Amino acid sequence: MTVTEKILARASGKDRVQPGEVGFVSVDKLMMHDVSGPGVIKVLNEWEKKGKKLDHIWDPEKVWIAEDHFVPNADKVSAENIMTLSRWSKRFGVTKHFKYGLGQYGICHTLSHEEALVLPGQVYVAGDSHTNTTGALGAFAAGLGHTDIAYVLMYGEIWLKVPETLLFKITGTKPNYVMAKDIILKIIGDIGTEGANYKTMQFSGDVVERMSMDERLTLTNMTTEAGAKNGIIEPDSVTESYLRERTTAPYSKILGDSDAKFSEIFHYEIDKLEPTVAKPFSPGNTTAARELQQVEVDRVYIGSCTGAKFEDLQAAAKILKGKKVKVRTEVLPAAQSIYLKVVNQGLANIFIEAGALVGPPTCGACCGAHMGVLGEGEICVSTTNRNFPGRMGDVKSKTYLASPLVAAASALRGKITDPRDILE
Amino acid sequence: MTSIRGKVHKFESSNIDTDVIVPGQYLKIHDPKELAKHAMEGIDPEFPKKVSAGDFMVCGNNFGCGSSREHAPIALSTVGIKAILAPSFARIFYRNAIDGGYLLPIEIEPETLSKIRDKDVLEINLSQNKIMNITNNESYKMVPFPDLVSQIVEAGGLIYYRDGKKR
Ligand code: SF4
């Protein structure tokens, strides 16, 4: 069995499971945020009105709440949603509620690893499509909608179809200025935005083994954009030392069997991979950054669960150091803990001296919510993960998805730029 | 609910995502009637006016990709859509539609897509996994639901399935 199959077998109390099997699995961790949470609470309230007894939830210890999409409150409705969430977590005794302006908070998929809220071998479901991100820790992590999350909150289990696994073996020497973002954009460009529908994307190979956790998380984050049910990387020494710095909680390191069956194996030899960009309006619409060097941009957005982890910001700072941006540039660290490091390690100075804005952790303009929403016709180079029409604002705005290195280089020239053309 | 009949609204394109079905700026809204006013706004702002209760949508591959927002099936079902037929669906949209009991995501064969036209009237027979095109007398296959899923559909949603009751 693959690692995903072994986790699901464990969670369904079986010795073996096979791809295609449909059944219930028990859940170890659950998250909802300020967009999905109020929707989930509405479902629960309706069930209560129809006579369901709802004096407690399945397990308040296993549930955590993030405030991230419309915070700091973008308007009155967002404020009400945050109040609804707070009343709910108080009523049901959920103490892991990360409130903005009250210590650590940030984008949900960033907190899940920064705070080690999910551990290897666990089944983690959450009310957000990029829940796949957390699979980089060796967990089964998948997004669900409101009704499903409400159901798990009550019963601690959910039905799933055991997915087939696609294995991506990434080998070779990673060229300078190529990041995990370039690799995953290249893969999505090749297999398409439904290339992994209903399936697992598992990553292995010497390039992945050498990757830091921040970089691995970029790979799994964007498996959602290929339609995958989950993305996963088997836990190893990188995972262990990452977790050791963050938690003392025990976990079992579940690995796939050596004779695991994959429905397909893709080999990527990346010695010649170039910085890659996804053009509007699809994450699968990829090309080399250098092909686009004539494209003028209005904005650069360095943010989100995909592209504002500490190492992403370090990469951007490496480019911006001692230089000035030519177009509006926003840098929004993905969590308060990262923001603090950005300040302590002098990165904030680099960004501000370069002329960029440094703002609080939030999903912000990644989903067109607030904090830099794009207007009609505006063109943005962004470290986020989606560029559908209207994703970051007006339906006639355009987003080019890129690595933090490409985004920062583009900020300096005001045109889409391969970082090698600035640094070499 | 073995057999349902409805008129088709056709959207040829593949990868119709949830940002098109309900744009991100409406995500903080949770009132179904308000959401319904914005159904499919990213492609056709007039759409809500064109739909009568019980209508179907026929769409390209990977319908409902993008975010996990349940706003999408809620908006479509509140506007009156009873079933969506497409060669494939994004998984979260598919689950939301079934588990919330909002509408039926029906998987059709890729070649069927071009055979169904806008405004055709279809009859979907769930017990026989068959689709009849009343307008031109053709019939098409639908991909059967797995057993558990079909029981959830039958019950009218996941919570009704749990309780062993029907909606
Ligand atoms: S940063 Fe963007 S992709 Fe990540 S959770 Fe927020 S809205 Fe979703």
Coordinates of C-alpha atoms and ligand atoms in Angstrom, one line a residue:
Chain A
M1 CA 0.0 0.0 0.0
T2 CA 1.1 3.6 -0.6
V3 CA 1.4 6.0 2.4
T4 CA -2.0 7.4 1.7
E5 CA -3.6 4.0 1.5
K6 CA -1.9 3.0 4.8
I7 CA -3.2 6.1 6.6
L8 CA -6.7 5.5 5.3
A9 CA -6.6 1.8 6.2
R10 CA -5.5 2.7 9.8
A11 CA -8.3 5.3 10.0
S12 CA -11.0 2.9 8.8
G13 CA -9.9 0.1 11.1
K14 CA -8.9 -2.2 8.2
D15 CA -5.7 -4.1 7.4
R16 CA -5.9 -3.1 3.8
V17 CA -7.7 -0.7 1.5
Q18 CA -7.7 -0.4 -2.2
P19 CA -8.1 2.5 -4.5
G20 CA -11.8 3.0 -5.4
E21 CA -13.1 1.6 -2.2
V22 CA -15.7 3.9 -0.6
G23 CA -16.2 3.9 3.2
F24 CA -16.1 5.9 6.4
V25 CA -12.8 6.8 8.0
S26 CA -12.2 8.4 11.5
V27 CA -10.8 11.9 11.6
D28 CA -7.9 13.1 13.8
K29 CA -7.9 16.8 13.2
L30 CA -10.3 19.4 11.8
M31 CA -10.1 23.1 10.9
M32 CA -12.5 25.8 9.8
H33 CA -12.0 29.5 9.2
D34 CA -13.8 32.8 8.9
V35 CA -15.3 31.9 5.5
S36 CA -16.1 28.2 6.0
G37 CA -16.8 28.4 9.7
P38 CA -20.0 30.6 9.5
G39 CA -21.2 28.3 6.7
V40 CA -20.6 25.2 8.8
I41 CA -22.3 26.8 11.9
K42 CA -25.3 27.6 9.7
V43 CA -25.6 24.0 8.7
L44 CA -25.3 22.9 12.4
N45 CA -27.9 25.5 13.4
E46 CA -30.3 24.2 10.8
W47 CA -29.9 20.6 12.0
E48 CA -30.5 21.8 15.5
K49 CA -33.7 23.5 14.4
K50 CA -34.8 20.3 12.8
G51 CA -34.4 18.5 16.2
K52 CA -30.8 17.3 16.3
K53 CA -29.4 17.4 19.7
L54 CA -26.3 19.6 19.6
D55 CA -25.1 20.1 23.2
H56 CA -21.5 19.1 22.4
I57 CA -19.2 18.4 19.4
W58 CA -17.2 15.2 18.8
D59 CA -13.9 16.4 20.2
P60 CA -13.1 20.1 21.0
E61 CA -9.4 19.1 21.5
K62 CA -9.1 18.0 17.8
V63 CA -10.7 21.1 16.3
W64 CA -9.0 24.4 15.6
I65 CA -10.2 27.7 14.2
A66 CA -8.3 30.2 12.0
E67 CA -9.2 33.8 11.3
D68 CA -7.6 34.5 8.0
H69 CA -9.6 35.4 4.9
F70 CA -11.3 38.8 5.7
V71 CA -9.1 39.8 8.7
P72 CA -8.4 42.3 10.1
N73 CA -12.2 42.7 9.6
A74 CA -12.6 44.0 6.1
D75 CA -16.2 45.3 6.8
K76 CA -19.3 44.8 8.9
V77 CA -20.2 41.4 7.5
S78 CA -16.7 40.1 8.1
A79 CA -16.8 41.5 11.7
E80 CA -20.1 39.6 12.3
N81 CA -18.6 36.4 10.9
I82 CA -15.7 36.7 13.3
M83 CA -18.1 37.3 16.2
T84 CA -20.1 34.2 15.2
L85 CA -17.0 32.1 15.1
S86 CA -15.9 33.4 18.6
R87 CA -19.2 32.7 20.2
W88 CA -19.3 29.2 18.6
S89 CA -15.8 28.2 19.8
K90 CA -16.6 29.5 23.3
R91 CA -19.9 27.5 23.4
F92 CA -18.3 24.2 22.4
G93 CA -15.0 24.6 24.3
V94 CA -12.7 24.9 21.3
T95 CA -9.6 26.6 22.8
K96 CA -7.3 26.5 19.7
H97 CA -8.8 29.6 18.1
F98 CA -6.2 31.8 16.5
K99 CA -7.6 35.3 16.8
Y100 CA -6.0 38.2 14.9
G101 CA -4.6 40.8 17.1
L102 CA -4.3 38.3 20.0
G103 CA -0.9 36.6 19.7
Q104 CA -0.1 34.0 17.1
Y105 CA -2.5 34.0 14.1
G106 CA -2.2 33.6 10.4
I107 CA -3.4 31.8 7.3
C108 CA -4.9 28.5 8.2
H109 CA -2.6 26.3 6.1
T110 CA 0.4 28.1 7.5
L111 CA -0.6 27.6 11.1
S112 CA -1.2 23.9 10.5
H113 CA 2.5 23.4 10.1
E114 CA 4.0 26.4 12.0
E115 CA 2.1 25.3 15.1
A116 CA 2.4 21.6 14.3
L117 CA -1.4 21.2 14.6
V118 CA -1.3 18.2 12.3
L119 CA 1.1 15.3 12.6
P120 CA 2.4 12.5 10.3
G121 CA 0.0 9.6 9.8
Q122 CA -3.1 11.6 10.8
V123 CA -6.3 12.2 8.9
Y124 CA -6.9 15.9 8.7
V125 CA -9.9 17.5 7.1
A126 CA -10.7 21.2 6.9
G127 CA -13.1 23.6 5.3
D128 CA -10.7 24.9 2.7
S129 CA -9.6 23.5 -0.7
H130 CA -5.9 24.1 0.0
T131 CA -5.9 21.7 3.0
N132 CA -3.8 19.5 0.8
T133 CA -0.8 21.7 1.9
T134 CA -0.5 20.0 5.2
G135 CA 0.2 16.6 3.5
A136 CA 3.8 17.7 3.3
L137 CA 4.1 16.6 6.9
G138 CA 3.2 13.0 5.9
A139 CA -0.5 13.3 6.9
F140 CA -3.6 12.7 4.8
A141 CA -5.0 16.2 4.4
A142 CA -8.0 17.0 2.3
G143 CA -10.5 19.9 1.9
L144 CA -14.2 19.5 2.5
G145 CA -17.3 21.6 2.2
H146 CA -19.6 23.0 5.0
T147 CA -22.0 20.0 5.3
D148 CA -19.1 17.5 5.5
I149 CA -17.3 19.6 8.1
A150 CA -20.5 19.9 10.2
Y151 CA -20.9 16.2 10.0
V152 CA -17.3 15.5 11.1
L153 CA -17.8 18.0 14.0
M154 CA -20.7 15.8 15.2
Y155 CA -19.5 12.3 14.5
G156 CA -15.7 12.4 14.0
E157 CA -15.8 10.5 10.8
I158 CA -16.5 11.0 7.1
W159 CA -16.9 8.9 4.0
L160 CA -14.1 8.9 1.4
K161 CA -13.2 7.1 -1.7
V162 CA -9.7 5.7 -1.4
P163 CA -7.7 7.6 -4.1
E164 CA -5.3 6.2 -6.7
T165 CA -1.8 7.6 -6.2
L166 CA 0.3 9.3 -8.8
L167 CA 3.9 9.4 -7.9
F168 CA 6.1 12.3 -8.9
K169 CA 9.8 11.4 -8.7
I170 CA 11.8 14.6 -8.8
T171 CA 15.5 14.1 -9.4
G172 CA 18.7 15.9 -10.4
T173 CA 20.3 19.1 -9.3
K174 CA 18.0 22.0 -8.7
P175 CA 19.3 25.0 -10.8
N176 CA 19.9 28.2 -8.9
Y177 CA 16.9 30.5 -8.8
V178 CA 14.5 27.6 -9.3
M179 CA 12.1 27.0 -6.4
A180 CA 9.5 24.4 -5.5
K181 CA 6.9 26.8 -7.1
D182 CA 8.6 26.4 -10.5
I183 CA 8.5 22.6 -10.2
I184 CA 4.9 22.4 -9.3
L185 CA 3.8 24.9 -11.9
K186 CA 5.7 22.9 -14.5
I187 CA 3.9 19.7 -13.3
I188 CA 0.5 21.3 -13.4
G189 CA 1.3 22.7 -16.9
D190 CA 2.1 19.1 -18.0
I191 CA -0.8 17.1 -16.4
G192 CA -3.4 19.9 -16.5
T193 CA -5.8 21.3 -13.9
E194 CA -7.8 18.1 -13.7
G195 CA -4.8 15.8 -14.3
A196 CA -5.0 14.5 -10.7
N197 CA -8.8 14.7 -10.2
Y198 CA -9.9 12.5 -7.3
K199 CA -6.3 11.2 -6.9
T200 CA -3.3 11.6 -4.6
M201 CA -0.2 13.4 -5.8
Q202 CA 2.8 12.0 -3.9
F203 CA 6.3 13.5 -4.2
S204 CA 9.6 11.7 -3.8
G205 CA 13.1 11.7 -5.3
D206 CA 16.4 13.2 -4.2
V207 CA 15.3 16.8 -4.9
V208 CA 12.4 16.4 -2.6
E209 CA 14.5 14.7 0.0
R210 CA 16.9 17.7 0.1
M211 CA 14.0 20.2 0.2
S212 CA 13.2 22.2 3.3
M213 CA 9.7 21.9 4.8
D214 CA 8.8 25.4 3.6
E215 CA 9.6 24.3 0.0
R216 CA 7.8 20.9 0.3
L217 CA 4.7 22.7 1.4
T218 CA 4.6 24.7 -1.8
L219 CA 4.5 21.4 -3.8
T220 CA 1.6 20.0 -1.8
N221 CA -0.2 23.3 -1.6
M222 CA -0.7 23.4 -5.3
T223 CA -1.8 19.8 -5.8
T224 CA -5.3 21.3 -5.3
E225 CA -4.7 23.1 -8.6
A226 CA -4.4 19.8 -10.4
G227 CA -7.6 18.6 -8.9
A228 CA -5.9 16.2 -6.4
K229 CA -7.7 14.9 -3.3
N230 CA -4.5 15.2 -1.4
G231 CA -0.8 15.8 -1.8
I232 CA 1.7 13.9 0.3
I233 CA 5.4 13.5 1.1
E234 CA 6.5 10.6 3.3
P235 CA 7.9 11.8 6.6
D236 CA 11.7 11.7 6.9
S237 CA 14.5 13.4 8.9
V238 CA 13.5 16.8 7.6
T239 CA 10.0 16.3 8.8
E240 CA 11.2 15.1 12.2
S241 CA 13.5 18.0 12.9
Y242 CA 10.9 20.4 11.7
L243 CA 8.4 19.0 14.1
R244 CA 10.9 18.7 16.9
E245 CA 11.3 22.5 16.9
R246 CA 7.5 22.9 17.3
T247 CA 6.0 20.1 19.3
T248 CA 6.6 17.3 21.8
A249 CA 3.5 15.4 20.8
P250 CA 4.1 11.8 19.8
Y251 CA 3.2 10.6 16.3
S252 CA 3.6 7.4 14.3
K253 CA 5.6 7.8 11.1
I254 CA 3.5 5.9 8.6
L255 CA 5.5 5.1 5.4
G256 CA 4.3 3.4 2.2
D257 CA 5.3 -0.3 1.6
S258 CA 8.2 -0.9 -0.7
D259 CA 5.9 -2.8 -3.1
A260 CA 3.3 0.0 -3.1
K261 CA 1.3 0.2 -6.4
F262 CA 1.1 3.6 -8.0
S263 CA -1.4 4.2 -10.8
E264 CA 1.2 6.2 -12.6
I265 CA 4.8 7.3 -12.0
F266 CA 6.1 10.6 -13.5
H267 CA 9.9 11.2 -13.6
Y268 CA 11.1 14.8 -13.5
E269 CA 14.8 15.5 -14.1
I270 CA 15.0 19.1 -13.2
D271 CA 18.6 20.1 -14.1
K272 CA 17.4 22.3 -16.9
L273 CA 14.1 23.6 -15.4
E274 CA 13.7 27.4 -15.8
P275 CA 11.8 29.8 -13.6
T276 CA 8.2 29.2 -14.6
V277 CA 5.1 31.3 -14.7
A278 CA 1.4 30.5 -15.0
K279 CA -0.4 33.0 -17.3
P280 CA -4.0 34.0 -16.8
F281 CA -6.5 32.4 -16.4
S282 CA -5.3 29.0 -15.3
P283 CA -2.5 27.6 -13.1
G284 CA -1.9 25.1 -15.9
N285 CA -1.2 27.8 -18.5
T286 CA 2.5 27.7 -17.9
T287 CA 5.6 29.0 -19.7
A288 CA 9.2 30.1 -18.9
A289 CA 9.4 33.5 -17.2
R290 CA 11.8 34.6 -19.9
E291 CA 9.2 34.1 -22.6
L292 CA 7.1 36.8 -20.9
Q293 CA 9.7 39.5 -20.3
Q294 CA 7.8 42.0 -22.4
V295 CA 4.7 41.8 -20.2
E296 CA 4.3 45.0 -18.1
V297 CA 2.9 44.6 -14.7
D298 CA 1.1 47.0 -12.3
R299 CA 1.4 45.1 -9.1
V300 CA 3.4 42.5 -7.3
Y301 CA 1.8 40.4 -4.5
I302 CA 4.0 38.4 -2.2
G303 CA 1.6 36.7 0.1
S304 CA -0.6 33.6 0.8
C305 CA -0.2 30.1 2.1
T306 CA 1.7 29.2 -1.1
G307 CA 4.2 32.1 -1.2
A308 CA 4.7 33.9 2.1
K309 CA 6.3 31.3 4.3
F310 CA 9.6 32.5 5.9
E311 CA 11.8 31.0 3.2
D312 CA 9.6 32.6 0.5
L313 CA 10.2 36.0 2.0
Q314 CA 13.9 35.3 2.4
A315 CA 14.0 34.6 -1.3
A316 CA 12.2 37.8 -2.2
A317 CA 14.5 39.8 0.2
K318 CA 17.6 38.4 -1.5
I319 CA 16.4 40.0 -4.8
L320 CA 15.1 43.3 -3.3
K321 CA 18.0 44.0 -1.0
G322 CA 19.4 47.5 -1.7
K323 CA 17.2 48.0 -4.7
K324 CA 13.9 49.9 -5.4
V325 CA 10.7 48.5 -6.7
K326 CA 9.2 50.0 -9.8
V327 CA 5.6 49.0 -9.2
R328 CA 3.3 48.7 -6.2
T329 CA 4.5 45.7 -4.2
E330 CA 2.9 44.1 -1.2
V331 CA 4.5 41.7 1.2
L332 CA 2.2 39.9 3.6
P333 CA 3.9 37.3 5.8
A334 CA 1.6 34.2 6.2
A335 CA 1.6 34.1 10.0
Q336 CA 2.5 36.3 12.9
S337 CA 5.4 34.1 13.9
I338 CA 6.8 34.6 10.4
Y339 CA 6.2 38.3 10.6
L340 CA 8.2 38.5 13.7
K341 CA 11.2 36.7 12.1
V342 CA 10.9 39.0 9.1
V343 CA 11.3 41.9 11.5
N344 CA 14.0 40.4 13.7
Q345 CA 16.1 39.2 10.8
G346 CA 16.1 42.5 9.0
L347 CA 13.9 41.5 6.1
A348 CA 11.2 44.0 6.9
N349 CA 13.8 46.8 6.5
I350 CA 14.9 45.4 3.1
F351 CA 11.3 45.4 1.9
I352 CA 10.4 48.8 3.2
E353 CA 13.6 50.4 2.0
A354 CA 12.9 48.9 -1.4
G355 CA 9.6 50.8 -1.3
A356 CA 7.3 47.8 -0.8
L357 CA 4.4 47.6 1.7
V358 CA 4.7 45.1 4.5
G359 CA 1.3 44.2 6.0
P360 CA -0.3 41.9 8.5
P361 CA -0.9 38.2 7.9
T362 CA -4.2 37.7 5.9
C363 CA -5.5 35.9 2.9
G364 CA -6.2 39.4 1.7
A365 CA -6.0 39.9 -2.1
C366 CA -5.1 36.2 -2.8
C367 CA -8.9 35.5 -3.0
G368 CA -9.9 39.0 -3.9
A369 CA -11.1 39.8 -0.4
H370 CA -9.4 43.0 0.6
M371 CA -5.9 44.5 1.1
G372 CA -4.9 45.1 -2.5
V373 CA -7.8 43.8 -4.6
L374 CA -7.1 44.2 -8.3
G375 CA -9.1 46.7 -10.5
E376 CA -10.2 46.3 -14.1
G377 CA -7.4 45.6 -16.4
E378 CA -4.7 45.5 -13.7
I379 CA -1.9 43.0 -14.2
C380 CA -0.3 41.4 -11.1
V381 CA 2.6 39.0 -10.6
S382 CA 1.7 36.9 -7.6
T383 CA 3.2 34.2 -5.4
T384 CA -0.3 32.8 -4.8
N385 CA -1.8 29.6 -6.3
R386 CA -4.9 30.6 -8.4
N387 CA -5.4 32.9 -11.3
F388 CA -9.0 32.2 -12.5
P389 CA -11.0 35.2 -13.8
G390 CA -11.8 37.5 -10.9
R391 CA -9.8 35.5 -8.4
M392 CA -7.8 38.6 -7.1
G393 CA -10.4 41.2 -7.9
D394 CA -12.1 42.5 -11.1
V395 CA -12.9 39.8 -13.7
K396 CA -10.9 41.7 -16.2
S397 CA -7.7 41.8 -14.0
K398 CA -4.9 39.4 -14.8
T399 CA -2.8 37.4 -12.4
Y400 CA 0.5 35.7 -13.3
L401 CA 1.5 33.0 -10.8
A402 CA 5.2 32.9 -10.0
S403 CA 7.8 32.0 -7.4
P404 CA 8.9 34.7 -4.8
L405 CA 12.1 35.1 -6.7
V406 CA 10.3 35.8 -10.0
A407 CA 7.8 38.1 -8.2
A408 CA 10.5 40.1 -6.6
A409 CA 12.6 40.4 -9.8
S410 CA 9.4 41.5 -11.6
A411 CA 8.8 44.2 -9.0
L412 CA 12.3 45.7 -9.8
R413 CA 11.8 45.9 -13.5
G414 CA 8.0 46.5 -13.7
K415 CA 7.9 43.6 -16.2
I416 CA 7.8 39.9 -15.8
T417 CA 11.4 39.0 -15.0
D418 CA 13.5 35.9 -14.7
P419 CA 15.6 36.4 -11.5
R420 CA 18.7 35.3 -13.3
D421 CA 18.5 38.4 -15.5
I422 CA 18.9 40.5 -12.4
L423 CA 21.3 38.6 -10.3
E424 CA 23.7 37.1 -12.8
Chain B
M1 CA -37.0 10.5 -6.9
T2 CA -36.1 7.9 -9.6
S3 CA -36.9 10.2 -12.5
I4 CA -36.6 13.9 -12.9
R5 CA -37.3 16.2 -15.9
G6 CA -35.9 19.6 -16.7
K7 CA -34.7 22.1 -19.3
V8 CA -31.0 22.5 -20.1
H9 CA -28.8 25.5 -19.7
K10 CA -25.7 24.7 -21.5
F11 CA -22.2 26.0 -20.6
E12 CA -19.7 24.5 -23.0
S13 CA -16.5 25.4 -21.3
S14 CA -14.3 23.2 -19.1
N15 CA -13.0 24.1 -15.7
I16 CA -15.9 26.4 -14.7
D17 CA -14.6 27.3 -11.3
T18 CA -16.2 28.4 -8.1
D19 CA -14.9 31.9 -8.5
V20 CA -17.1 32.1 -11.6
I21 CA -20.1 30.4 -10.0
V22 CA -20.0 32.7 -6.9
P23 CA -17.3 35.4 -7.1
G24 CA -15.0 35.7 -4.0
Q25 CA -16.4 39.1 -2.9
Y26 CA -19.7 37.3 -2.0
L27 CA -18.1 34.7 0.2
K28 CA -19.0 36.4 3.4
I29 CA -22.6 36.2 2.5
H30 CA -24.4 33.1 3.9
D31 CA -28.0 33.8 3.0
P32 CA -29.0 31.4 0.2
K33 CA -31.4 33.9 -1.5
E34 CA -28.7 36.6 -1.6
L35 CA -26.2 34.1 -3.0
A36 CA -28.6 32.9 -5.6
K37 CA -28.7 36.5 -7.1
H38 CA -25.0 36.0 -8.0
A39 CA -25.2 32.5 -9.4
M40 CA -22.9 32.1 -12.4
E41 CA -22.2 35.9 -12.3
G42 CA -18.7 35.3 -13.6
I43 CA -20.1 34.0 -17.0
D44 CA -23.6 35.3 -17.3
P45 CA -25.0 37.9 -14.8
E46 CA -28.5 37.3 -16.3
F47 CA -28.4 33.6 -15.4
P48 CA -30.7 33.8 -12.3
K49 CA -33.4 35.4 -14.4
K50 CA -33.3 32.6 -17.0
V51 CA -33.7 29.6 -14.7
S52 CA -37.0 27.9 -13.7
A53 CA -37.2 25.6 -10.8
G54 CA -36.1 22.1 -11.7
D55 CA -33.9 23.1 -14.6
F56 CA -30.6 21.3 -15.4
M57 CA -27.1 22.6 -16.4
V58 CA -24.9 20.8 -18.9
C59 CA -21.3 21.8 -18.6
G60 CA -17.7 20.9 -19.7
N61 CA -15.1 18.9 -17.8
N62 CA -14.1 19.6 -14.2
F63 CA -17.1 21.6 -13.2
G64 CA -16.8 23.4 -9.9
C65 CA -13.0 23.4 -9.6
G66 CA -11.4 25.9 -7.3
S67 CA -12.3 26.7 -3.7
S68 CA -14.3 24.5 -1.3
R69 CA -17.1 27.1 -1.0
E70 CA -20.4 25.4 -0.5
H71 CA -21.8 28.8 -1.6
A72 CA -21.5 27.4 -5.2
P73 CA -24.0 24.5 -5.0
I74 CA -26.2 26.5 -2.6
A75 CA -26.5 29.4 -5.0
L76 CA -27.2 27.1 -7.9
S77 CA -29.8 25.0 -6.1
T78 CA -31.5 28.1 -4.7
V79 CA -31.8 29.5 -8.1
G80 CA -33.6 26.3 -9.1
I81 CA -31.0 24.0 -10.6
K82 CA -31.8 20.4 -9.8
A83 CA -29.0 18.6 -11.6
I84 CA -25.7 19.3 -13.3
L85 CA -24.5 17.0 -16.1
A86 CA -20.8 17.1 -16.9
P87 CA -18.1 14.7 -18.0
S88 CA -16.3 15.3 -14.7
F89 CA -16.6 17.4 -11.5
A90 CA -14.1 18.8 -9.1
R91 CA -14.2 16.6 -6.0
I92 CA -15.2 19.1 -3.4
F93 CA -18.0 20.5 -5.5
Y94 CA -19.2 16.9 -6.1
R95 CA -19.2 16.0 -2.4
N96 CA -20.9 19.3 -1.4
A97 CA -23.7 18.8 -3.9
I98 CA -24.4 15.3 -2.7
D99 CA -23.8 15.5 1.0
G100 CA -25.7 18.8 1.4
G101 CA -28.5 17.3 -0.7
Y102 CA -28.5 20.4 -2.9
L103 CA -28.5 19.1 -6.4
L104 CA -27.3 16.0 -8.4
P105 CA -23.9 16.0 -10.0
I106 CA -24.3 13.6 -12.9
E107 CA -21.3 12.3 -14.7
I108 CA -21.9 11.8 -18.4
E109 CA -19.7 10.3 -21.2
P110 CA -17.4 13.0 -22.8
E111 CA -19.1 12.4 -26.2
T112 CA -22.5 13.1 -24.8
L113 CA -21.6 16.7 -24.1
S114 CA -21.8 17.8 -27.7
K115 CA -25.1 15.9 -28.3
I116 CA -27.1 17.9 -25.7
R117 CA -28.1 21.4 -26.8
D118 CA -29.1 24.5 -24.9
K119 CA -32.9 24.4 -24.0
D120 CA -33.2 20.6 -24.7
V121 CA -35.5 18.9 -22.2
L122 CA -34.0 15.9 -20.5
E123 CA -35.3 13.2 -18.3
I124 CA -32.9 11.6 -15.9
N125 CA -33.7 8.1 -14.6
L126 CA -31.6 7.3 -11.6
S127 CA -32.6 3.7 -11.1
Q128 CA -31.6 2.9 -14.7
N129 CA -28.7 5.3 -14.9
K130 CA -30.1 6.6 -18.1
I131 CA -30.8 10.1 -19.6
M132 CA -33.5 10.6 -22.2
N133 CA -33.4 13.6 -24.4
I134 CA -37.1 14.4 -24.9
T135 CA -36.4 17.1 -27.4
N136 CA -34.6 14.9 -29.9
N137 CA -35.4 11.4 -28.7
E138 CA -31.8 10.4 -28.0
S139 CA -30.7 8.5 -24.9
Y140 CA -27.4 8.7 -23.0
K141 CA -25.7 6.8 -20.2
M142 CA -24.8 8.3 -16.9
V143 CA -22.0 7.0 -14.7
P144 CA -23.7 5.2 -11.8
F145 CA -23.1 6.5 -8.3
P146 CA -21.1 4.2 -6.0
D147 CA -23.4 2.3 -3.6
L148 CA -22.8 4.5 -0.5
V149 CA -23.2 7.7 -2.5
S150 CA -26.4 6.5 -4.0
Q151 CA -27.8 5.8 -0.6
I152 CA -26.8 9.4 0.5
V153 CA -28.5 10.8 -2.6
E154 CA -31.6 8.7 -1.9
A155 CA -31.7 9.9 1.7
G156 CA -31.4 13.6 0.5
G157 CA -28.0 14.3 2.1
L158 CA -25.4 13.0 4.5
I159 CA -27.2 13.9 7.8
Y160 CA -30.5 12.2 6.7
Y161 CA -28.5 9.1 5.7
R162 CA -27.0 9.0 9.2
D163 CA -30.4 9.2 10.8
G164 CA -31.8 6.5 8.5
K165 CA -34.5 9.0 7.5
K166 CA -35.4 10.7 4.2
R167 CA -35.5 14.4 3.8
Ligands
SF4_1 S1 -3.9 32.5 1.2 FE1 -5.2 32.2 -0.6 S2 -5.1 30.1 -1.1 FE2 -4.3 30.3 1.0 S3 -6.0 29.9 2.3 FE3 -6.0 32.1 2.0 S4 -7.3 32.4 0.2 FE4 -6.9 30.3 0.3

